[in-house]
PDB file of N, CA and C in Angstrom:
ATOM      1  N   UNK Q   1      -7.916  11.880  17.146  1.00 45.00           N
ATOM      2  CA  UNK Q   1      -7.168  10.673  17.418  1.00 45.00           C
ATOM      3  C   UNK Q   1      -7.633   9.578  16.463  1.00 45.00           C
ATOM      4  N   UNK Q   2      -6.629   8.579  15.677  1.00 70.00           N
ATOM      5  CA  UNK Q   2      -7.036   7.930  14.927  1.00 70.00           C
ATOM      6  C   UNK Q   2      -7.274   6.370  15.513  1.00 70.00           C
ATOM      7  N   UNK Q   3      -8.141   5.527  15.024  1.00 88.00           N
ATOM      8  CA  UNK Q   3      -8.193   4.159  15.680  1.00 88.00           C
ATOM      9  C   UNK Q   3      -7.380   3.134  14.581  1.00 88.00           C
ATOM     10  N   UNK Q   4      -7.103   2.031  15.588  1.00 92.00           N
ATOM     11  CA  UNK Q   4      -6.244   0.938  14.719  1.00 92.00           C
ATOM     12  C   UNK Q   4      -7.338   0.001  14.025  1.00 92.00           C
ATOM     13  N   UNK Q   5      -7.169  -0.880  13.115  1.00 95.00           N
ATOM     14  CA  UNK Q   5      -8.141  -1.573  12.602  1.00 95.00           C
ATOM     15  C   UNK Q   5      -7.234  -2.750  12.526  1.00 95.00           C
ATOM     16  N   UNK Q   6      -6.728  -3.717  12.775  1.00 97.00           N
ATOM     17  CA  UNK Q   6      -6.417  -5.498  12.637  1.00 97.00           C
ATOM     18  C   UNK Q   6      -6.674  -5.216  10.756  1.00 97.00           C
ATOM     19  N   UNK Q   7      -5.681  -5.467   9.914  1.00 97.00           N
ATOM     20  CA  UNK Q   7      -6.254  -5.715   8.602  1.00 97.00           C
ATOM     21  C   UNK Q   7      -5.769  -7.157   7.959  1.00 97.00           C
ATOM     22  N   UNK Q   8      -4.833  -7.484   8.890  1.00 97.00           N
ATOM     23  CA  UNK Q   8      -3.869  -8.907   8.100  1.00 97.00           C
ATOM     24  C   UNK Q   8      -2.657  -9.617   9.320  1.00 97.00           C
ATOM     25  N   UNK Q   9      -2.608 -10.570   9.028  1.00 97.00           N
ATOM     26  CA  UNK Q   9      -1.805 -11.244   9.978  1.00 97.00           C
ATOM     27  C   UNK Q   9      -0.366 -11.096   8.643  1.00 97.00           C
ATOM     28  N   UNK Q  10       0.934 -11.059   9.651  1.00 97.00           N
ATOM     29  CA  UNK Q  10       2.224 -10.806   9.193  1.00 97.00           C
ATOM     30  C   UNK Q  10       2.274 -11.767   8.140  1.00 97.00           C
ATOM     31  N   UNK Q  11       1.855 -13.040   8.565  1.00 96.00           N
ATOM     32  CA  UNK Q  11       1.964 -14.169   7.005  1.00 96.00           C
ATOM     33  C   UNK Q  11       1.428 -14.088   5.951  1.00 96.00           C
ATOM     34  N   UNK Q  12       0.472 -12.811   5.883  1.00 95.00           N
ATOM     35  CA  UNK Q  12      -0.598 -12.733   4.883  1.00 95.00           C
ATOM     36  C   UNK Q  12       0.065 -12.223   3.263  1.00 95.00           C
ATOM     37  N   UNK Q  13       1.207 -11.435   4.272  1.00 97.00           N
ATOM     38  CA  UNK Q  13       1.972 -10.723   3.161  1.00 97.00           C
ATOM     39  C   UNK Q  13       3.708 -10.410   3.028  1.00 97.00           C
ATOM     40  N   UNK Q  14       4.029 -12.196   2.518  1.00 97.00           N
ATOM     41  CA  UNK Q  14       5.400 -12.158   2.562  1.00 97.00           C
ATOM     42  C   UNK Q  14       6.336 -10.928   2.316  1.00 97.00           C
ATOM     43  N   UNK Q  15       7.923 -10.844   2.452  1.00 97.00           N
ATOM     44  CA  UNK Q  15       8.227 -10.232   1.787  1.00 97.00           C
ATOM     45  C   UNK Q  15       8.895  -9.791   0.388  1.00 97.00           C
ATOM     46  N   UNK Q  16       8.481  -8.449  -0.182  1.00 97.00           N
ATOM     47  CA  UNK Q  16       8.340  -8.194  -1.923  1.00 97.00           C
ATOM     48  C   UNK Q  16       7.040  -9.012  -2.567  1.00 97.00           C
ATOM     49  N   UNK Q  17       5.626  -8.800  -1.822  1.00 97.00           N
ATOM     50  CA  UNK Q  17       4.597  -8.991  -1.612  1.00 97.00           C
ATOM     51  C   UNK Q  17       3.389  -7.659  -1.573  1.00 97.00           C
ATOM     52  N   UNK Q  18       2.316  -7.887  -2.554  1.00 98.00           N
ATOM     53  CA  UNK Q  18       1.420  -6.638  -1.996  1.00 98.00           C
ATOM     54  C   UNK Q  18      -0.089  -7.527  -1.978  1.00 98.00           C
ATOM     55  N   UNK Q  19      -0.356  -7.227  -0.456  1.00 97.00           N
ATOM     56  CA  UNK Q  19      -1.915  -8.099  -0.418  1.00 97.00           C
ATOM     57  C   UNK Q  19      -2.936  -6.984  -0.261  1.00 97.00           C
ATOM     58  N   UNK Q  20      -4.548  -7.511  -0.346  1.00 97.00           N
ATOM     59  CA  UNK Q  20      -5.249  -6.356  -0.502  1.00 97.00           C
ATOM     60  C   UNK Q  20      -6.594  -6.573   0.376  1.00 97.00           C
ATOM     61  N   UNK Q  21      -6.688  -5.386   1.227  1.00 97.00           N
ATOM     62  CA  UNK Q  21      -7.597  -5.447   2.025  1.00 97.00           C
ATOM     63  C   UNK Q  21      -8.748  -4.292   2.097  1.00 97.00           C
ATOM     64  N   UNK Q  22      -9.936  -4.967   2.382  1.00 95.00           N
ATOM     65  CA  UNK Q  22     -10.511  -3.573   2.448  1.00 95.00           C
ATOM     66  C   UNK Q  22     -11.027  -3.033   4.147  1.00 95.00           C
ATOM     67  N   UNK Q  23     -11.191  -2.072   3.678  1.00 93.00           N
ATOM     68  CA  UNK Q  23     -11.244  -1.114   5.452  1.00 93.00           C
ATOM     69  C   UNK Q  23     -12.482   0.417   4.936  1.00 93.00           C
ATOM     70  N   UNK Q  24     -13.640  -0.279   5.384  1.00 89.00           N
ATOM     71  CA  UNK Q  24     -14.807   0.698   5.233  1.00 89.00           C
ATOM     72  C   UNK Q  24     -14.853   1.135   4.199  1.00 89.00           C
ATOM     73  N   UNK Q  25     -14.606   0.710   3.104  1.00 92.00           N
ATOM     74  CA  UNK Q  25     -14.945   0.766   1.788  1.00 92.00           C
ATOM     75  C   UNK Q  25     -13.925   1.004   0.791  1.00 92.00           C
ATOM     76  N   UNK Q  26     -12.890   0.921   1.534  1.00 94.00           N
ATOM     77  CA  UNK Q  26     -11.679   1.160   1.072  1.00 94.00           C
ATOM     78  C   UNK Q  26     -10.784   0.408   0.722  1.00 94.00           C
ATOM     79  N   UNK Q  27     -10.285   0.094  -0.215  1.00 96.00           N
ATOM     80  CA  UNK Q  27      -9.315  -0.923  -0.576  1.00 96.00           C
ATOM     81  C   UNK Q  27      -7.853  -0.182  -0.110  1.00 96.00           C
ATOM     82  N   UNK Q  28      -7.330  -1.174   0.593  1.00 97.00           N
ATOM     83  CA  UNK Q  28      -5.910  -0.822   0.995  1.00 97.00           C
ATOM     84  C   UNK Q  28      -4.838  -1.973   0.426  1.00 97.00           C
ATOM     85  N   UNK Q  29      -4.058  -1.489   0.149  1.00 98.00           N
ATOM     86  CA  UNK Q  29      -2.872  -2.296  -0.670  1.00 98.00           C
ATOM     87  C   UNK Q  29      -1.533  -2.007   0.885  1.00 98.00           C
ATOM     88  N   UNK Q  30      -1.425  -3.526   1.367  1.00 98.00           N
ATOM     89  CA  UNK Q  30      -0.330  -3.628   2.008  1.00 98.00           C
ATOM     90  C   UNK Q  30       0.917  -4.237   1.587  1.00 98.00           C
ATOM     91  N   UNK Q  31       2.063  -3.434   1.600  1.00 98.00           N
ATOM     92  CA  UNK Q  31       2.916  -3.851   0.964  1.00 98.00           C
ATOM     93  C   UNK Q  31       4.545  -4.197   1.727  1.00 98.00           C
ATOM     94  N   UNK Q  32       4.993  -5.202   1.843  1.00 98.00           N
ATOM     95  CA  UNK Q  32       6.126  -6.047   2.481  1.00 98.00           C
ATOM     96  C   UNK Q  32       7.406  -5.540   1.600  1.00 98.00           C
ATOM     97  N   UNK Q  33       8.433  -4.702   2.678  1.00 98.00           N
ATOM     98  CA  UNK Q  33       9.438  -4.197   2.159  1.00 98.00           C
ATOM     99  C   UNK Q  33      10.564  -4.581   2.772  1.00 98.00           C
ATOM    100  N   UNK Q  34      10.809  -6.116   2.680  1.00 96.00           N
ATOM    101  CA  UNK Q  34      12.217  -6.608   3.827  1.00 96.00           C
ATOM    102  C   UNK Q  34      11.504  -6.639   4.817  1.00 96.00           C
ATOM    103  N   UNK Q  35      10.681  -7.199   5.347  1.00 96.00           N
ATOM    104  CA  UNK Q  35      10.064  -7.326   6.361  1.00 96.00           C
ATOM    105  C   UNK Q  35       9.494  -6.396   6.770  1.00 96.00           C
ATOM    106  N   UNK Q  36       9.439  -4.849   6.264  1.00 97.00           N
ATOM    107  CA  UNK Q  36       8.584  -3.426   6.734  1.00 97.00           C
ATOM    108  C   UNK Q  36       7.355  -3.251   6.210  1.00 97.00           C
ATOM    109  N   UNK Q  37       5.667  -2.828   6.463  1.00 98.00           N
ATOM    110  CA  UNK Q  37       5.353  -2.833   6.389  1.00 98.00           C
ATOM    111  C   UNK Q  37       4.762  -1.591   5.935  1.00 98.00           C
ATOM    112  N   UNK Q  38       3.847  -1.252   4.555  1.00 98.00           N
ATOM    113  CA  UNK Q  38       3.434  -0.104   4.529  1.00 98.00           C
ATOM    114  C   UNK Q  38       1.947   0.261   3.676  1.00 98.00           C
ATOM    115  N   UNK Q  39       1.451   0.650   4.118  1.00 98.00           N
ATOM    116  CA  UNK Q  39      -0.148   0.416   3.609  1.00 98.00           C
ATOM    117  C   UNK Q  39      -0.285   2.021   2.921  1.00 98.00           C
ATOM    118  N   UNK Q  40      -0.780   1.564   2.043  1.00 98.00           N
ATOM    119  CA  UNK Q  40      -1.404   2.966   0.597  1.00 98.00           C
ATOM    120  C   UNK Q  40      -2.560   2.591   0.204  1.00 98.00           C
ATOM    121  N   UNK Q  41      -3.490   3.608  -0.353  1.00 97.00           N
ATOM    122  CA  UNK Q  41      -4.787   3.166  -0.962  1.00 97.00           C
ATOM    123  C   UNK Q  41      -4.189   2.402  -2.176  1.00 97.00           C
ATOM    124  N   UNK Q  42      -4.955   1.654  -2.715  1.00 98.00           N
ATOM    125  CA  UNK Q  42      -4.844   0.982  -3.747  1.00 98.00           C
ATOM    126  C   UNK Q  42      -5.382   1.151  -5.072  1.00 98.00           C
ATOM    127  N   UNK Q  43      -4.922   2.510  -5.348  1.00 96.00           N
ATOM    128  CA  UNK Q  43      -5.638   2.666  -6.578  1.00 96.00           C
ATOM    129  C   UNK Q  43      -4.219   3.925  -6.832  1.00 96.00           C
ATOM    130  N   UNK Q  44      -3.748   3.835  -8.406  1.00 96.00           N
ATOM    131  CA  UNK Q  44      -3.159   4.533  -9.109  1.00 96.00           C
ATOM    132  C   UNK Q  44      -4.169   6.286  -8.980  1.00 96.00           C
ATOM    133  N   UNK Q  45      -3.462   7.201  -8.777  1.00 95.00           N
ATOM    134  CA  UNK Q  45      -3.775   8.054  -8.874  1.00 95.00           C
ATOM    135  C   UNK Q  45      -3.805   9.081 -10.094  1.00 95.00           C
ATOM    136  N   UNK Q  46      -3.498   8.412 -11.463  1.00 93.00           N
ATOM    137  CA  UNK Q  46      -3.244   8.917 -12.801  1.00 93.00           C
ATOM    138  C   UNK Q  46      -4.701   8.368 -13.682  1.00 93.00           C
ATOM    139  N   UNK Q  47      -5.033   7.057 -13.133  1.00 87.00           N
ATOM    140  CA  UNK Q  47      -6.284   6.610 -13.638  1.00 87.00           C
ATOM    141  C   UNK Q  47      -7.053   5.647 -12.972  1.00 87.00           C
ATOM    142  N   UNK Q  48      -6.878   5.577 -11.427  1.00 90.00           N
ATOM    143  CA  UNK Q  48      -8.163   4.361 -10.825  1.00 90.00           C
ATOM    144  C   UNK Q  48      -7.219   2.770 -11.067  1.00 90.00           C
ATOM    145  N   UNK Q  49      -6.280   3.014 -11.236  1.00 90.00           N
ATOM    146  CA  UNK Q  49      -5.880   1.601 -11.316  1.00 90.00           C
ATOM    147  C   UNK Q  49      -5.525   0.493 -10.556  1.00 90.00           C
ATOM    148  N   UNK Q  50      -5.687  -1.148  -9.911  1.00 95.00           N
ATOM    149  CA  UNK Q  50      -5.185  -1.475  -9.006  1.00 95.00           C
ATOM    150  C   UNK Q  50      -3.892  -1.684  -9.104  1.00 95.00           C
ATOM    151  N   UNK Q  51      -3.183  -1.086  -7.976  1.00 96.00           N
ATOM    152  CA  UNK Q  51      -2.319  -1.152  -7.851  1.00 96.00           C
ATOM    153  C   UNK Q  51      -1.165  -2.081  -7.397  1.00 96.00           C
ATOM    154  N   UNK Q  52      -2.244  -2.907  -6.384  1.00 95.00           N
ATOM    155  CA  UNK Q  52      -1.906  -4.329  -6.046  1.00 95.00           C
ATOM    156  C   UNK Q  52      -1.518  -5.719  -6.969  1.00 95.00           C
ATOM    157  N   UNK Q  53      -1.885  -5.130  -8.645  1.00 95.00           N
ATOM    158  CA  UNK Q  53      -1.930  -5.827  -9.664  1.00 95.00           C
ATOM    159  C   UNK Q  53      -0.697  -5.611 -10.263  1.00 95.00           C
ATOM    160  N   UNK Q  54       0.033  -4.612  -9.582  1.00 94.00           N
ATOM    161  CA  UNK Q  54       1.545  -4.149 -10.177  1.00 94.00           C
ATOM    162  C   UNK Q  54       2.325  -4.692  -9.713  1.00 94.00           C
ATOM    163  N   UNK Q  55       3.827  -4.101  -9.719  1.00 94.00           N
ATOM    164  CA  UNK Q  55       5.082  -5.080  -9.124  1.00 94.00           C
ATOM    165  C   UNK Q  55       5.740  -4.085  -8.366  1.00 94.00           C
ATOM    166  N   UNK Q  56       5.955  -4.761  -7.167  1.00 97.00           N
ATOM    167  CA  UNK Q  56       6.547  -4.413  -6.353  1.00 97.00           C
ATOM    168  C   UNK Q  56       7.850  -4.522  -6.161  1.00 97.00           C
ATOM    169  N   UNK Q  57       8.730  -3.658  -6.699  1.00 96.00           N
ATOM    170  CA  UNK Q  57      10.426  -3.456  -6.711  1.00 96.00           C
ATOM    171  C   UNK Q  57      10.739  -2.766  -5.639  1.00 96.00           C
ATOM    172  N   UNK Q  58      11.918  -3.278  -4.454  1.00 97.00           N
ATOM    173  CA  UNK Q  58      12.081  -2.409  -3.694  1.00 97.00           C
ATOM    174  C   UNK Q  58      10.671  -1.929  -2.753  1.00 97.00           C
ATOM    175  N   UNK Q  59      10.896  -0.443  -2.478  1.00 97.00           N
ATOM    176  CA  UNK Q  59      10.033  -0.019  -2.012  1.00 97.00           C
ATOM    177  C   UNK Q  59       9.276   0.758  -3.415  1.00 97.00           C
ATOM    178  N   UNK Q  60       9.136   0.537  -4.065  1.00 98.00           N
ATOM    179  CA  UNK Q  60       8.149   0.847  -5.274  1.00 98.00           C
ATOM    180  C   UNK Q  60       7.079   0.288  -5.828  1.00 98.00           C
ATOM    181  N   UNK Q  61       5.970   0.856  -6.011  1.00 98.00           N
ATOM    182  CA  UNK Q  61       5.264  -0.251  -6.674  1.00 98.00           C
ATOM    183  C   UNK Q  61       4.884   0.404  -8.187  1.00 98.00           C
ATOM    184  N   UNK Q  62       4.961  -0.444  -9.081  1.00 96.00           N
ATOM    185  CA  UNK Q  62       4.414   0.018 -10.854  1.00 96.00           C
ATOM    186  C   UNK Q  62       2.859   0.207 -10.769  1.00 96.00           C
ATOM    187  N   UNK Q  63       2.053   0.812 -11.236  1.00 95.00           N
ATOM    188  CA  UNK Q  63       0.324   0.970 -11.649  1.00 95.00           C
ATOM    189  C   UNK Q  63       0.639  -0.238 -13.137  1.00 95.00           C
ATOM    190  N   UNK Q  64      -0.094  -1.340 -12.915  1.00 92.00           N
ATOM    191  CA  UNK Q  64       0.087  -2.009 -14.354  1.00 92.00           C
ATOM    192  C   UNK Q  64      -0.547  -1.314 -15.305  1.00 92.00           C
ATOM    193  N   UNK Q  65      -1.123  -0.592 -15.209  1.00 89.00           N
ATOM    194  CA  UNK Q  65      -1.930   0.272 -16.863  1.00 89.00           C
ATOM    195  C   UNK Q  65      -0.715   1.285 -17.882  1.00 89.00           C
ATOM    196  N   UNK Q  66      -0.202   2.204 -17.266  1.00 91.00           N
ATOM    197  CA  UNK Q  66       0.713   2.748 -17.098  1.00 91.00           C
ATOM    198  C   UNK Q  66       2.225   3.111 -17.154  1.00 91.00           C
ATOM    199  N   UNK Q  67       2.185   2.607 -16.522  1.00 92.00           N
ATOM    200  CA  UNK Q  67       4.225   2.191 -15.887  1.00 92.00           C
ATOM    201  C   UNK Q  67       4.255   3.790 -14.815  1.00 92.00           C
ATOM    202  N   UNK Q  68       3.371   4.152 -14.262  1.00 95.00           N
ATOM    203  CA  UNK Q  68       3.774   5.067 -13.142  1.00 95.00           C
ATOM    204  C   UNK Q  68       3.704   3.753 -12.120  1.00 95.00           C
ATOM    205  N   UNK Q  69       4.543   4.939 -10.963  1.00 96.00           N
ATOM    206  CA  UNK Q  69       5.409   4.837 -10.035  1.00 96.00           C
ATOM    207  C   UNK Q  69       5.337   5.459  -8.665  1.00 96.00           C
ATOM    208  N   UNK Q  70       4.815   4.290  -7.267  1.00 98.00           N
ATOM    209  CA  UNK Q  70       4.802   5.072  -6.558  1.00 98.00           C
ATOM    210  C   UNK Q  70       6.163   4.548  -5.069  1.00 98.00           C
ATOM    211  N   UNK Q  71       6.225   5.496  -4.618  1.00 98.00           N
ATOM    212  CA  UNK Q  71       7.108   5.350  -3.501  1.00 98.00           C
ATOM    213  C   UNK Q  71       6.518   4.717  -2.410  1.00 98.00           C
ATOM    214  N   UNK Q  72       6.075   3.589  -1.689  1.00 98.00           N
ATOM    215  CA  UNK Q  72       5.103   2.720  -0.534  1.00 98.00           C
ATOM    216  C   UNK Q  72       5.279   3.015   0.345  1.00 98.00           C
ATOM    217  N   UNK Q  73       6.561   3.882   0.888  1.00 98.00           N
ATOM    218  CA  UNK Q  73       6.839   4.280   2.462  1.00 98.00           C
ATOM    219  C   UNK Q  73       6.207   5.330   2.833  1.00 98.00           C
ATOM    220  N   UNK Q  74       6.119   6.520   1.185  1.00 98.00           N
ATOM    221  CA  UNK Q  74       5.840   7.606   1.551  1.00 98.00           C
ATOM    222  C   UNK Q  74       4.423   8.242   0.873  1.00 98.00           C
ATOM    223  N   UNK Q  75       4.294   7.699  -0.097  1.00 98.00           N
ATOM    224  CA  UNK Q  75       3.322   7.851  -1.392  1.00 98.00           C
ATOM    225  C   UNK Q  75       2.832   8.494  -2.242  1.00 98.00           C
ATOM    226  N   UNK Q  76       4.519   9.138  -2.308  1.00 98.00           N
ATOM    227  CA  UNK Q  76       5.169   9.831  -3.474  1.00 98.00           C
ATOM    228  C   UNK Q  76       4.941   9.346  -4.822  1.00 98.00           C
ATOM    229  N   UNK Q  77       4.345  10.455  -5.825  1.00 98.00           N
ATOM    230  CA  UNK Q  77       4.530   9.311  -7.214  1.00 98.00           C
ATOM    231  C   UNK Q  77       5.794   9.831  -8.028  1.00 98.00           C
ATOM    232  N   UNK Q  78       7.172   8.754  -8.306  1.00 97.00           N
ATOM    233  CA  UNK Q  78       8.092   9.016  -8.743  1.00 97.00           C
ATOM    234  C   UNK Q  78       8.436   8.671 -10.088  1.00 97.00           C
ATOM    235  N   UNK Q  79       7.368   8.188 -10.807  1.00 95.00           N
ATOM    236  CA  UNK Q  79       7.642   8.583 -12.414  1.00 95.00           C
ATOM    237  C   UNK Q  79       6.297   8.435 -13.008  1.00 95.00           C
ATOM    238  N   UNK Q  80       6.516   9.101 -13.886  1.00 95.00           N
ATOM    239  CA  UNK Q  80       5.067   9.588 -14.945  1.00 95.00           C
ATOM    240  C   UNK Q  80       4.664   8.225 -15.632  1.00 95.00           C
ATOM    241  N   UNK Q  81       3.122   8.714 -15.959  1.00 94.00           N
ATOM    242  CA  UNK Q  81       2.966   9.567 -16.008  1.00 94.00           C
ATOM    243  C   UNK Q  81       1.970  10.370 -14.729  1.00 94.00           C
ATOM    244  N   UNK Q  82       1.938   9.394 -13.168  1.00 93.00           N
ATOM    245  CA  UNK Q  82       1.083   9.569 -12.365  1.00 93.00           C
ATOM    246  C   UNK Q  82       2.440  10.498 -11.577  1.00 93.00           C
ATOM    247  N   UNK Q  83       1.750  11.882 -11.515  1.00 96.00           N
ATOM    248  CA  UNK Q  83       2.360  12.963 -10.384  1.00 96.00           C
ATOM    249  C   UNK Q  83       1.547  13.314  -8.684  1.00 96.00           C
ATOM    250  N   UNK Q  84       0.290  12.823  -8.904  1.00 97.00           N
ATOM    251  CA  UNK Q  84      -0.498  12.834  -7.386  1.00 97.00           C
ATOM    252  C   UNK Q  84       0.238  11.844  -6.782  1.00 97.00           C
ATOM    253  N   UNK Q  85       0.517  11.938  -5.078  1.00 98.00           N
ATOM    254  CA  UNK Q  85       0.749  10.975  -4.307  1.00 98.00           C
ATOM    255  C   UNK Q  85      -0.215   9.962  -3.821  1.00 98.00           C
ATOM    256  N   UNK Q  86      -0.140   8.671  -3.502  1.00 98.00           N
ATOM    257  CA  UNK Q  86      -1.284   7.870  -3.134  1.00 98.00           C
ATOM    258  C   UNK Q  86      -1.488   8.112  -1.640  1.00 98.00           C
ATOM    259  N   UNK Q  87      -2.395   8.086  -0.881  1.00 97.00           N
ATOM    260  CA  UNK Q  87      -2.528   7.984   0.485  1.00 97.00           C
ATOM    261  C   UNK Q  87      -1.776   7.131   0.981  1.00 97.00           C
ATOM    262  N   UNK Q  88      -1.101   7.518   2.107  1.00 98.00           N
ATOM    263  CA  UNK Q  88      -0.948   6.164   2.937  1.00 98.00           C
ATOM    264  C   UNK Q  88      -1.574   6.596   3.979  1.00 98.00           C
ATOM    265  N   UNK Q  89      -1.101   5.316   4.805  1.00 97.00           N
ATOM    266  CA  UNK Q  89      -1.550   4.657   6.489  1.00 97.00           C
ATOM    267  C   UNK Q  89      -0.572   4.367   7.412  1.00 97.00           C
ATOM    268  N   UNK Q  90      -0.730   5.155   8.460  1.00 97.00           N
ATOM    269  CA  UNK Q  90       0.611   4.150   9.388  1.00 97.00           C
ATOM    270  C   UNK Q  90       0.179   2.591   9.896  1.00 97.00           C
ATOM    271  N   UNK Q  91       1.155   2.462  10.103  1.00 97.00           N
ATOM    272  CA  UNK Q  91       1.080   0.927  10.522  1.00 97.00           C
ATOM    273  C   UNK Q  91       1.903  -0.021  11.624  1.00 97.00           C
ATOM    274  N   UNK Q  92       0.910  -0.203  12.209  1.00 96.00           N
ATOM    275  CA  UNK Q  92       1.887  -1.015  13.603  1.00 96.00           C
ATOM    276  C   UNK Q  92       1.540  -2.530  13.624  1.00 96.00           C
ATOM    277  N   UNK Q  93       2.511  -3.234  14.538  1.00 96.00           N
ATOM    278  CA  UNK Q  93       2.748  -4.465  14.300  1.00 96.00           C
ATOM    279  C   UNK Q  93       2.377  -4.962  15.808  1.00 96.00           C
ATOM    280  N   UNK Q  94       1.234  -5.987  15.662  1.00 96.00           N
ATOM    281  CA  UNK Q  94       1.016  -5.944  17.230  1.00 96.00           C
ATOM    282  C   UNK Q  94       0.951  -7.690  17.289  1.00 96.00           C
ATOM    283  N   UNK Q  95       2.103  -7.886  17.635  1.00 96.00           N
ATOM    284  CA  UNK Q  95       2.665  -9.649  17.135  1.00 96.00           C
ATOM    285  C   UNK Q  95       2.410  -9.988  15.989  1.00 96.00           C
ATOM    286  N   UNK Q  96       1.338 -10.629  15.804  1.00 96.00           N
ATOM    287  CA  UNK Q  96       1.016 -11.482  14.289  1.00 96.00           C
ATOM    288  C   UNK Q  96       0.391 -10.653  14.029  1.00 96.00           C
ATOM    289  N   UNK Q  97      -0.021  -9.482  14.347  1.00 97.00           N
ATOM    290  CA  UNK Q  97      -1.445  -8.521  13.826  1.00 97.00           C
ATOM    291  C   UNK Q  97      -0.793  -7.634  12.913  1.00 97.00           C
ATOM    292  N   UNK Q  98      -1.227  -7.444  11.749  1.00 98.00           N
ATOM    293  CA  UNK Q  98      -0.787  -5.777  11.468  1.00 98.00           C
ATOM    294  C   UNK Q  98      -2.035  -4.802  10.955  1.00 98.00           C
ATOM    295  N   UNK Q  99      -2.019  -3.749  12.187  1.00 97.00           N
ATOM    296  CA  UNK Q  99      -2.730  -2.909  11.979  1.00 97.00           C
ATOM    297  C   UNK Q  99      -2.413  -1.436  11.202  1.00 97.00           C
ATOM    298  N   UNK Q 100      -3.794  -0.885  10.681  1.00 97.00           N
ATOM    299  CA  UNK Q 100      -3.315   0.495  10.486  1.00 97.00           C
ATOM    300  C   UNK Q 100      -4.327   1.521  10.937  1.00 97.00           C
ATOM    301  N   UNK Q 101      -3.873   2.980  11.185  1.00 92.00           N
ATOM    302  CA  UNK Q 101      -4.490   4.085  11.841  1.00 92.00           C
ATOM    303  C   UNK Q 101      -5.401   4.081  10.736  1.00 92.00           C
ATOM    304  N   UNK Q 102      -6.633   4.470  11.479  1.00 83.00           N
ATOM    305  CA  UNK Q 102      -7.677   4.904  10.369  1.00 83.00           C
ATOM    306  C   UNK Q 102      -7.897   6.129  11.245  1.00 83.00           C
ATOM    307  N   UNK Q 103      -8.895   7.076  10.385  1.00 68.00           N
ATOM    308  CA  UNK Q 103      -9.268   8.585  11.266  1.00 68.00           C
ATOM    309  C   UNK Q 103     -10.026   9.565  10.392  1.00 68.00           C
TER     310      UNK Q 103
END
């Protein structure tokens, strides 16, 4: 069973927004999609890159080193040259809170 962790209040991260938090040593990149929320590690999986430093189109975000491409809902990488997916996190909304499963 996984536990929730509080990482950011809803204002923290408008939307077409990516803010960055860490969670036990972990940098997590939360990212605002029309008001949906979706948390991925924050690091490019082609070379260590932050990812939070990229742009967030849609539900996409760019690796600025690069120009790969990942999908934020799912953390799919959809163009090269990064083909690993990034982790994600689920994420629930508990009023102003937004948490995610850790485990």
């Amino acid at each position: 069973m996984s536990d929730t962790v509080t990482i950011a209040r809803v204002s923290d991260t408008p939307p077409g927004t990516i803010s960055v938090h860490e969670v036990n040593g972990v940098r997590i990149a939360l990212c605002n999609v029309n008001g949906r929320f979706y948390a991925i590690d924050d690091v490019c999986t082609h070379d260590g890159g932050p990812l939070d430093q990229g742009e967030l189109d849609g539900d996409l975000v760019e690796c600025p080193r690069h120009g790969g491409r990942f999908n934020v809902t799912d953390g799919r990488a959809v163009v090269l040259p990064a083909v690993r997916p990034v982790k994600t996190y689920p994420v629930v909304l508990d009023g102003d809170e937004v948490k995610i499963a850790i485990g």
